[in-house]
Coordinates of C-alpha atoms and ligand atoms in Angstrom, one line a residue:
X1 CA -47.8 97.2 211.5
X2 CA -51.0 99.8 211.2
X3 CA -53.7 98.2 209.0
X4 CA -53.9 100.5 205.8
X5 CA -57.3 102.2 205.5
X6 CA -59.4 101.0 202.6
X7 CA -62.2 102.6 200.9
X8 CA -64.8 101.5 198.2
X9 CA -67.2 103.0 195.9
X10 CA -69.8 101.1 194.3
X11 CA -70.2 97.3 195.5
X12 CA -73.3 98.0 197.1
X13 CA -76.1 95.6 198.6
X14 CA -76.3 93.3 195.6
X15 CA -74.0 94.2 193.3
X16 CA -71.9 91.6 191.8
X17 CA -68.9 92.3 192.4
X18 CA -68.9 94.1 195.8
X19 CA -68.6 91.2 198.3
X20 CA -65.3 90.0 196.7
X21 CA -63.7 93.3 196.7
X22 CA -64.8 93.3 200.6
X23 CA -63.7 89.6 201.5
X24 CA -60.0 90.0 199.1
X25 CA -59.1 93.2 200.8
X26 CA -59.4 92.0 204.4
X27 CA -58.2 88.6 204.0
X28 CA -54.9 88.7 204.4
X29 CA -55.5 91.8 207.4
X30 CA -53.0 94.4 205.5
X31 CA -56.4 96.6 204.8
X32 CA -59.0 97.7 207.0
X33 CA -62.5 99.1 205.7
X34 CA -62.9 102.3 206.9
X35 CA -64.9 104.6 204.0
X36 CA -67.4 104.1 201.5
X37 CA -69.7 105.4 199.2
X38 CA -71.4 102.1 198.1
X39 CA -74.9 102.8 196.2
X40 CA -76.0 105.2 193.5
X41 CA -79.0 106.1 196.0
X42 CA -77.6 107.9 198.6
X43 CA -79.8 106.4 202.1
X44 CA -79.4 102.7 200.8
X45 CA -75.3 103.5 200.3
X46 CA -75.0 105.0 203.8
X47 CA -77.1 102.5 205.4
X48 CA -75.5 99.6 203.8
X49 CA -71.9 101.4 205.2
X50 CA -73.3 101.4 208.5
X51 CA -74.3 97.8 208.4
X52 CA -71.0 96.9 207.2
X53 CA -69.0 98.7 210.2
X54 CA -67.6 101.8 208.9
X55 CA -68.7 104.7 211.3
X56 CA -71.6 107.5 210.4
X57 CA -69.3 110.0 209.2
X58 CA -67.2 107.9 206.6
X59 CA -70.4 105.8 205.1
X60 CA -70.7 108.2 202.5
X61 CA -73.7 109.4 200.0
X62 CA -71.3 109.6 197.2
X63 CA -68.4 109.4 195.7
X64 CA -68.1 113.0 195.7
X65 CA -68.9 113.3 199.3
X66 CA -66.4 110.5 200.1
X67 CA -63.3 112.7 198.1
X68 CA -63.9 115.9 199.8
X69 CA -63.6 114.5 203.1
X70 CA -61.4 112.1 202.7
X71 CA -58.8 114.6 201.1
X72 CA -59.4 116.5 204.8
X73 CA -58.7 113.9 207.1
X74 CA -55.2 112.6 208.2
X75 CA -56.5 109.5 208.7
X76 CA -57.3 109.6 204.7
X77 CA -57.7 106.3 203.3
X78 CA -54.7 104.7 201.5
X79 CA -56.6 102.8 198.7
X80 CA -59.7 103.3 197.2
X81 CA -61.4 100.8 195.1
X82 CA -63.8 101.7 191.9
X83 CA -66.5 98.8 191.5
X84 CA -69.2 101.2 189.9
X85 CA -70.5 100.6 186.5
X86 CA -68.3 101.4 183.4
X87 CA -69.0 104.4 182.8
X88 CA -68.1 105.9 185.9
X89 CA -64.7 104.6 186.1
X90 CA -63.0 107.3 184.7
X91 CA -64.4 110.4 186.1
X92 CA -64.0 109.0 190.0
X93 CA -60.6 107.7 189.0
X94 CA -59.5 110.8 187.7
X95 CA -60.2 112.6 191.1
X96 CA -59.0 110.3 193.4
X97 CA -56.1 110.6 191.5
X98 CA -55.4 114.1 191.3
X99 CA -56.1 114.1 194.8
X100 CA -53.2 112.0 195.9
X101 CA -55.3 108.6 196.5
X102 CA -53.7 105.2 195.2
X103 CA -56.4 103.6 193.2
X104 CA -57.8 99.8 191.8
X105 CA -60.3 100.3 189.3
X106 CA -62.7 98.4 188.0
X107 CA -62.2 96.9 184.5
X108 CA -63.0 98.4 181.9
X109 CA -60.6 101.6 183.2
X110 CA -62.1 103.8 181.2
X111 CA -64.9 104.0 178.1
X112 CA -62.2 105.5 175.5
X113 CA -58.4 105.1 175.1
X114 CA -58.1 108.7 175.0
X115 CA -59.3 108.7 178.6
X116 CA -57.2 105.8 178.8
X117 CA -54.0 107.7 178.1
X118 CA -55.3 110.6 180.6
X119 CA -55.4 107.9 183.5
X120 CA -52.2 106.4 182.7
X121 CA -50.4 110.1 182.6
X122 CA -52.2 110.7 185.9
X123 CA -50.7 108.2 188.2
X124 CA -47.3 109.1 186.6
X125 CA -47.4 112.5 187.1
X126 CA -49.3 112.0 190.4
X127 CA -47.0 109.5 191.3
X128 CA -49.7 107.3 192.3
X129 CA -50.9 103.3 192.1
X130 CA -53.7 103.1 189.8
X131 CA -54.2 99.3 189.2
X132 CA -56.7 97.3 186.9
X133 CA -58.9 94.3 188.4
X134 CA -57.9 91.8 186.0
X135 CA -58.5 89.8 189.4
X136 CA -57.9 86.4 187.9
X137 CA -54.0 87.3 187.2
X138 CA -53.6 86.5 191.1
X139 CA -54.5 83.4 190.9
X140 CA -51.4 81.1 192.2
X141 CA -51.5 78.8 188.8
X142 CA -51.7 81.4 186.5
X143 CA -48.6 83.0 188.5
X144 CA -47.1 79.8 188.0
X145 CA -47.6 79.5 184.4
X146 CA -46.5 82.7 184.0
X147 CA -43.1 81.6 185.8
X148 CA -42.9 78.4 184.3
X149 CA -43.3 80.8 180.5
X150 CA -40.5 82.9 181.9
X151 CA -38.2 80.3 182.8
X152 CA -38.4 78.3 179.7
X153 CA -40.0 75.4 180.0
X154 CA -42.2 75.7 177.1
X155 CA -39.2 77.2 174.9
X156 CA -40.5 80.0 172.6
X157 CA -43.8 80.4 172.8
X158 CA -46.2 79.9 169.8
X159 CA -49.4 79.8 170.1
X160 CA -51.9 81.6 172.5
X161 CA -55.8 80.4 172.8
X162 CA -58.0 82.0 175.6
X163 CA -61.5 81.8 175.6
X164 CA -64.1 83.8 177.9
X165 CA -67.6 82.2 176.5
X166 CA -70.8 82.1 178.8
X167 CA -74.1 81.2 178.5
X168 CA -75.9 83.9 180.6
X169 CA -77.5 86.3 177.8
X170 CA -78.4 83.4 175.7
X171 CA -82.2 83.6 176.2
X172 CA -83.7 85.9 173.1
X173 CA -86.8 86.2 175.7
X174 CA -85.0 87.8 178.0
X175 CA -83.1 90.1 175.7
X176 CA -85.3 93.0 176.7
X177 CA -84.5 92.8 180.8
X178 CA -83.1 96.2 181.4
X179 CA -80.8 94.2 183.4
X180 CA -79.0 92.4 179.8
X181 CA -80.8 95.4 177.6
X182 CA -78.1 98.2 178.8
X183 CA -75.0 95.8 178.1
X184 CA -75.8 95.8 174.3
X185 CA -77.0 99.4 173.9
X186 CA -74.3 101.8 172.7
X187 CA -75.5 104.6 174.4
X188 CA -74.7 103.0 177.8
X189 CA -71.9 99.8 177.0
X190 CA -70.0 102.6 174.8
X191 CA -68.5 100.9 171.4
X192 CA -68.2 97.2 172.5
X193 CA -70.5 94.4 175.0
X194 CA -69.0 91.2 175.1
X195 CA -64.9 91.8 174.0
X196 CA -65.5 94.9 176.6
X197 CA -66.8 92.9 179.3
X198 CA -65.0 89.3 179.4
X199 CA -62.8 89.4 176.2
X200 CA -60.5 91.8 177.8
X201 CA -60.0 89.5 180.8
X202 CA -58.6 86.7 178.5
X203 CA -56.6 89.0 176.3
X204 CA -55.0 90.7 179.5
X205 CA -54.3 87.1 181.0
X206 CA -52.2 86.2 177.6
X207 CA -50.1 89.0 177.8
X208 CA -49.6 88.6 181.4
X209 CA -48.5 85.1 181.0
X210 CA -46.6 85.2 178.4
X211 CA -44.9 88.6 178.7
X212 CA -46.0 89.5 175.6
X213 CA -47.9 92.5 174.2
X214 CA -50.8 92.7 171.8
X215 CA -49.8 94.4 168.5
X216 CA -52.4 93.6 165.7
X217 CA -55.7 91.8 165.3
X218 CA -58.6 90.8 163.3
X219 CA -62.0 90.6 164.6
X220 CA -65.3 88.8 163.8
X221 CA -68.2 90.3 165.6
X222 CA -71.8 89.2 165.6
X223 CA -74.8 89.6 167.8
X224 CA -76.4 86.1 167.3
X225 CA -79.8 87.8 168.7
X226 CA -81.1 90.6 166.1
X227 CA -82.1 93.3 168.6
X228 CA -78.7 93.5 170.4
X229 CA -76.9 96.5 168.5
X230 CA -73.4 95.4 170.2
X231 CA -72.0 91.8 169.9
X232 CA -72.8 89.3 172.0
X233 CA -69.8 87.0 170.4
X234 CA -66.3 87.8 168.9
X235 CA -63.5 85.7 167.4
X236 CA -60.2 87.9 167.6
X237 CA -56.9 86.6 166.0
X238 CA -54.0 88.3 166.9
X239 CA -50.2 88.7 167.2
X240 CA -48.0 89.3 170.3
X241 CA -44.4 91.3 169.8
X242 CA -42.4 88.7 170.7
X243 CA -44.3 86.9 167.6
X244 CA -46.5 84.2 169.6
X245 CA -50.2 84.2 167.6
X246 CA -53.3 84.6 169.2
X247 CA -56.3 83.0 169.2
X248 CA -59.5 84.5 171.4
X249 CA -62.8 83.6 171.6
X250 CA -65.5 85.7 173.7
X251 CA -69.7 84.5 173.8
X252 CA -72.1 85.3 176.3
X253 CA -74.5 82.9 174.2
X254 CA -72.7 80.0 174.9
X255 CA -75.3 77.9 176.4
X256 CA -74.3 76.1 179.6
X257 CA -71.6 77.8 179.8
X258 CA -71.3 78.9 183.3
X259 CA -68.2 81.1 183.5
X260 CA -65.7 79.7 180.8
X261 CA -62.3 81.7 181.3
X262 CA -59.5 79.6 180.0
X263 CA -56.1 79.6 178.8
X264 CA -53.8 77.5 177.1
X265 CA -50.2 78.2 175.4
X266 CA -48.3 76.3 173.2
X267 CA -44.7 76.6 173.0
X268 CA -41.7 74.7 171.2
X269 CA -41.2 71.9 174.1
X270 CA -44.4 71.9 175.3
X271 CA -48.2 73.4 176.4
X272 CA -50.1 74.8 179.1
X273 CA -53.7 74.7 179.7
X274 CA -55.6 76.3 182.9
X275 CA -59.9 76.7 183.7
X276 CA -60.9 79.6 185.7
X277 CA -63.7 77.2 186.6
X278 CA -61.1 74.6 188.1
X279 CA -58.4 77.5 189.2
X280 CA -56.4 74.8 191.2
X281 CA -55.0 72.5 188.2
X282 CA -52.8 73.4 185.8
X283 CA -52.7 70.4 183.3
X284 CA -48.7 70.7 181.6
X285 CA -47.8 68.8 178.6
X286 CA -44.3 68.3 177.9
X287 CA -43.1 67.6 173.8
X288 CA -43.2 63.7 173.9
X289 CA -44.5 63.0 177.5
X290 CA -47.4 62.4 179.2
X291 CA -50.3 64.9 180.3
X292 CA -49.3 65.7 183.9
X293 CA -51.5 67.6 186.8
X294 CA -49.5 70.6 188.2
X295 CA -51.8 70.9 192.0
X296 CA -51.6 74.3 193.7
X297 CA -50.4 73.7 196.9
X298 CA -47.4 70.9 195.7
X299 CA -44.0 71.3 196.4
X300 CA -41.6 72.9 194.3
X301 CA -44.0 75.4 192.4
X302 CA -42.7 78.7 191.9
X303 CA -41.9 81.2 194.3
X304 CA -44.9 83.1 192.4
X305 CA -46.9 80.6 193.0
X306 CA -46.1 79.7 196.4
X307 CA -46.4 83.3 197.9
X308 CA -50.0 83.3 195.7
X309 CA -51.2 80.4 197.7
X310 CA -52.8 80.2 201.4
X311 CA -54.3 77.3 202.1
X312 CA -52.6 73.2 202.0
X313 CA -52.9 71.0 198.7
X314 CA -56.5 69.7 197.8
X315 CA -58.2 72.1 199.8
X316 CA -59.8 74.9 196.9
X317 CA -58.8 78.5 196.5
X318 CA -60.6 80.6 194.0
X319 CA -62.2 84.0 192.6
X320 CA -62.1 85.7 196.3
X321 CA -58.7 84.5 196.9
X322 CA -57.1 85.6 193.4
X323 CA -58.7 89.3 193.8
X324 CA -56.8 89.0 197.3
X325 CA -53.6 88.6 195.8
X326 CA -53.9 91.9 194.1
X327 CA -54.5 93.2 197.0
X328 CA -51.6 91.6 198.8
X329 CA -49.7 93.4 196.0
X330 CA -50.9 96.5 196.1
X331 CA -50.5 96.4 200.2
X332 CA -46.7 95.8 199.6
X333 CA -46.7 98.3 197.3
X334 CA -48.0 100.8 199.2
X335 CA -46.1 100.2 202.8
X336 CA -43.0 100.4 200.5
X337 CA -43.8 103.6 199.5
X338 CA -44.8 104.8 203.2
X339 CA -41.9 103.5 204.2
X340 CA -40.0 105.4 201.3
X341 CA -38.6 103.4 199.6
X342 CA -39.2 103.1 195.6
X343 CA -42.1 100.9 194.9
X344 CA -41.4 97.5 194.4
X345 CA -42.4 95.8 191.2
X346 CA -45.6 93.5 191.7
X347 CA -47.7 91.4 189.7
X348 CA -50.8 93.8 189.8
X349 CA -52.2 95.1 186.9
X350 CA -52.1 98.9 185.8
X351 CA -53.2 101.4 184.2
X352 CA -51.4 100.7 181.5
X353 CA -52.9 97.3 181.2
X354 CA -56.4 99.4 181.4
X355 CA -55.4 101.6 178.2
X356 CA -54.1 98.7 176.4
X357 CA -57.1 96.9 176.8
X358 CA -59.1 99.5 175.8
X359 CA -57.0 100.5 172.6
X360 CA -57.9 96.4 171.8
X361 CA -61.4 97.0 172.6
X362 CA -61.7 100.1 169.7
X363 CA -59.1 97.5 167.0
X364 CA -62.2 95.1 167.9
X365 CA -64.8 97.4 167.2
X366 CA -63.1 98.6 164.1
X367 CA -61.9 95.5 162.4
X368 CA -65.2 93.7 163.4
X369 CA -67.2 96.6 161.5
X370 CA -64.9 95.8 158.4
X371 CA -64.8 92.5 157.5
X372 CA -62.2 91.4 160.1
X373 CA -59.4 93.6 158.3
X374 CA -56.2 93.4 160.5
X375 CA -55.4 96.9 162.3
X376 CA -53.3 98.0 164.6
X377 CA -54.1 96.8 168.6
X378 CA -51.9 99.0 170.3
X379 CA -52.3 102.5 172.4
X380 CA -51.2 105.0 170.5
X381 CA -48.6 106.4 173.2
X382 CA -47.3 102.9 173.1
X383 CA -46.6 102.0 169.1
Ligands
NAI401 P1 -73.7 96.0 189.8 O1 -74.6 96.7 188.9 O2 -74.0 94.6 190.3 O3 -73.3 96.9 191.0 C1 -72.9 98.2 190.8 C2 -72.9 98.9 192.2 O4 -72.4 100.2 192.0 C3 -74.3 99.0 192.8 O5 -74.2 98.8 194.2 C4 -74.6 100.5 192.5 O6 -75.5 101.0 193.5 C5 -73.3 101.1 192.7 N1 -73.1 102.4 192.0 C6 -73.6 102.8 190.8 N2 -73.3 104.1 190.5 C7 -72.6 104.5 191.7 C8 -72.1 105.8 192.0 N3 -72.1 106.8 191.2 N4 -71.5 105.9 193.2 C9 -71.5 104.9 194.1 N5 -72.0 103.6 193.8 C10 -72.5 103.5 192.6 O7 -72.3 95.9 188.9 P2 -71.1 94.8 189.0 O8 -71.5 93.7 188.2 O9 -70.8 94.6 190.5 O10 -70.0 95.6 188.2 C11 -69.3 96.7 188.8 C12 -68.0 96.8 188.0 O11 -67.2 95.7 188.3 C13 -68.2 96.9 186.5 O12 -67.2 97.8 186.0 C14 -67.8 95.5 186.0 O13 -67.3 95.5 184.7 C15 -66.8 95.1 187.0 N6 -66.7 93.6 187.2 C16 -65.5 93.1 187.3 C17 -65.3 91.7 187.4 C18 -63.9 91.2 187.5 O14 -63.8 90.0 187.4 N7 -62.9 92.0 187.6 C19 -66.5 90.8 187.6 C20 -67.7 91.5 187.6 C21 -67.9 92.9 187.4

């Protein structure tokens, strides 16, 4: 089968976030790389196209540029991919989208859950993909704990603790680098730094392992360095709907630190805990039993896990590998639909995911602003 064509915006020379986008989508050879518009400054987006391998004409200067001749060609791309900052995320998703392009945004989706709700009623009416990189869903161990929460094996689940705490904005000297600055100014980060940026990763991943939606919360807030006007640390309690409590906590001052993702869930027969920083062990705890070490790669994982994985036992997959399993995803997703047939359900994450998150991100903002009252977490097209 035809590779589909794949296009990105943003993920320029030196972004952060670029060269996993590039190495996921081809991994697995169901996309090739055929379009961009990569940089903010026009030459240096084109140039770094060219140097990439996409041909003169489809190494755009922007995103604009990209959409009106993409829309034109037959050879259109099949999936573009948003990996601009935050605030752009909305206005280049809306017009891919209302152009007929199947989209994978960036997280945050969108800046307010009003635009939120616009996305969402987009790709529904559109009839289009629009997915949300919470990239570390693919990885094979969180698929499996996911399973092994479906199937059971923990009973009912009650308790929920994810953590996203890093150390990287820790240094009060450095405060004043443009490069941290703009992450705690309003006027660029919107309404919320640090639940915005990671918290939402860990909230997404607790809902997506244990089924379970966010419905209320209560926030602590605090920017442990004086000049930050947005929070550089939360602690968020909160409450699923099929009643398992939450526990989340968020820091980018937590010194040494390096990336700090986890998850753990408690249920009535026994508890899960995973490290983004060790992706490839899943540590299981029965009720009564010993601690045991679930490898990716063993025998007898899930089906979920086992279609998640690529390479043999003891040999590490992570972050690149993960994002690729979104992709893989949203590749059978898409050649489904070619094909036409309905679309299959997958494990990506959509835009609905994006709005929920961002209807958590304003509960955050709000109950942090008033002395941690509970308030209500969810979207409200989906109370
Ligand atoms: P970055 O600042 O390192 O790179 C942004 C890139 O976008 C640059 O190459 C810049 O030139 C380009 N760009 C900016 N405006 C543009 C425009 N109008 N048109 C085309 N290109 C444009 O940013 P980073 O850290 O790579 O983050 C990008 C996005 O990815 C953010 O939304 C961030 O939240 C998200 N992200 C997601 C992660 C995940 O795990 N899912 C991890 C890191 C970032």
């Amino acid at each position: 089968m035809a590779k589909l064509r794949w296009g990105l915006i943003g993920g320029g020379r030196g972004s952060q976030i670029g060269p996993a986008h590039r190495i996921s989508a081809g991994l697995d050879g169901a996309f090739e790389f055929v379009a961009g518009a990569l940089d903010h400054r026009a030459d240096e987006g084109r140039a770094f196209g060219i140097e990439l391998g996409l041909e003169e004409d489809r190494a755009y200067g922007s995103w604009q540029d990209m959409l009106t001749a993409e829309q034109s060609r037959k050879d259109r791309v099949e999936l573009v991919t948003i990996a601009t900052p935050n605030d752009t995320h909305f206005q280049i998703a809306k017009a891919f989208l209302e152009a007929g392009f199947h989209v994978l945004c960036e997280k945050p989706m969108t800046m307010t859950v009003e635009e939120g709700e616009e996305i969402v009623a987009l790709a529904g009416k559109h009839k289009r993909i629009c997915a949300v990189n919470y990239g570390y869903s693919g990885y094979a161990l969180v698929r499996h704990m996911k399973a092994m929460v479906a199937r059971g094996d923990l009973g009912k689940i009650r308790l929920v603790v994810a953590e996203f705490a890093h150390g990287h904005h820790a240094d009060a000297s450095d405060a004043d680098n443009p490069r941290v600055r703009w992450r705690y100014d309003p006027a660029q980060a919107g309404i919320s730094a640090q639940f915005a940026d990671c918290g939402i990763h860990a909230l997404h991943m607790a809902s997506f392992v244990t089924g379970q939606e966010v419905t209320r919360l209560s926030a602590d807030i605090v920017s442990t360095i004086e000049s930050r006007q947005l929070e550089d640390d939360a602690m968020v309690n909160f409450r699923m709907d099929g009643g398992a409590v939450g526990r989340l906590w968020t820091s980018s001052v937590a010194i040494g630190r390096q990336h700090g993702l986890t998850l753990q869930v408690f249920g009535e027969t026994g508890g899960l805990r995973w490290a983004q920083e060790q992706p490839n062990q899943l540590y299981w705890m029965p009720l009564n039993g010993r601690v045991q070490i679930i490898e990716r790669g063993e025998a007898n994982l899930s089906p979920e896990a086992d279609s998640a994985s690529r390479v043999t036992i003891g040999h590490a997959e992570g972050m690149p590998l993960a994002f690729a399993n979104i992709y893989s995803d949203l590749a059978t997703t898409i050649i489904a639909e070619k094909s036409g047939n309905p679309m299959p359900t997958t494990l990506y994450p959509t835009a609905a995911d994006g709005l929920r998150s961002m209807a958590a991100v304003y509960a955050v903002a709000k109950s942090g602003k008033s002395d941690g009252i509970w308030v209500d977490a969810r979207p409200p097209a989906f109370r």
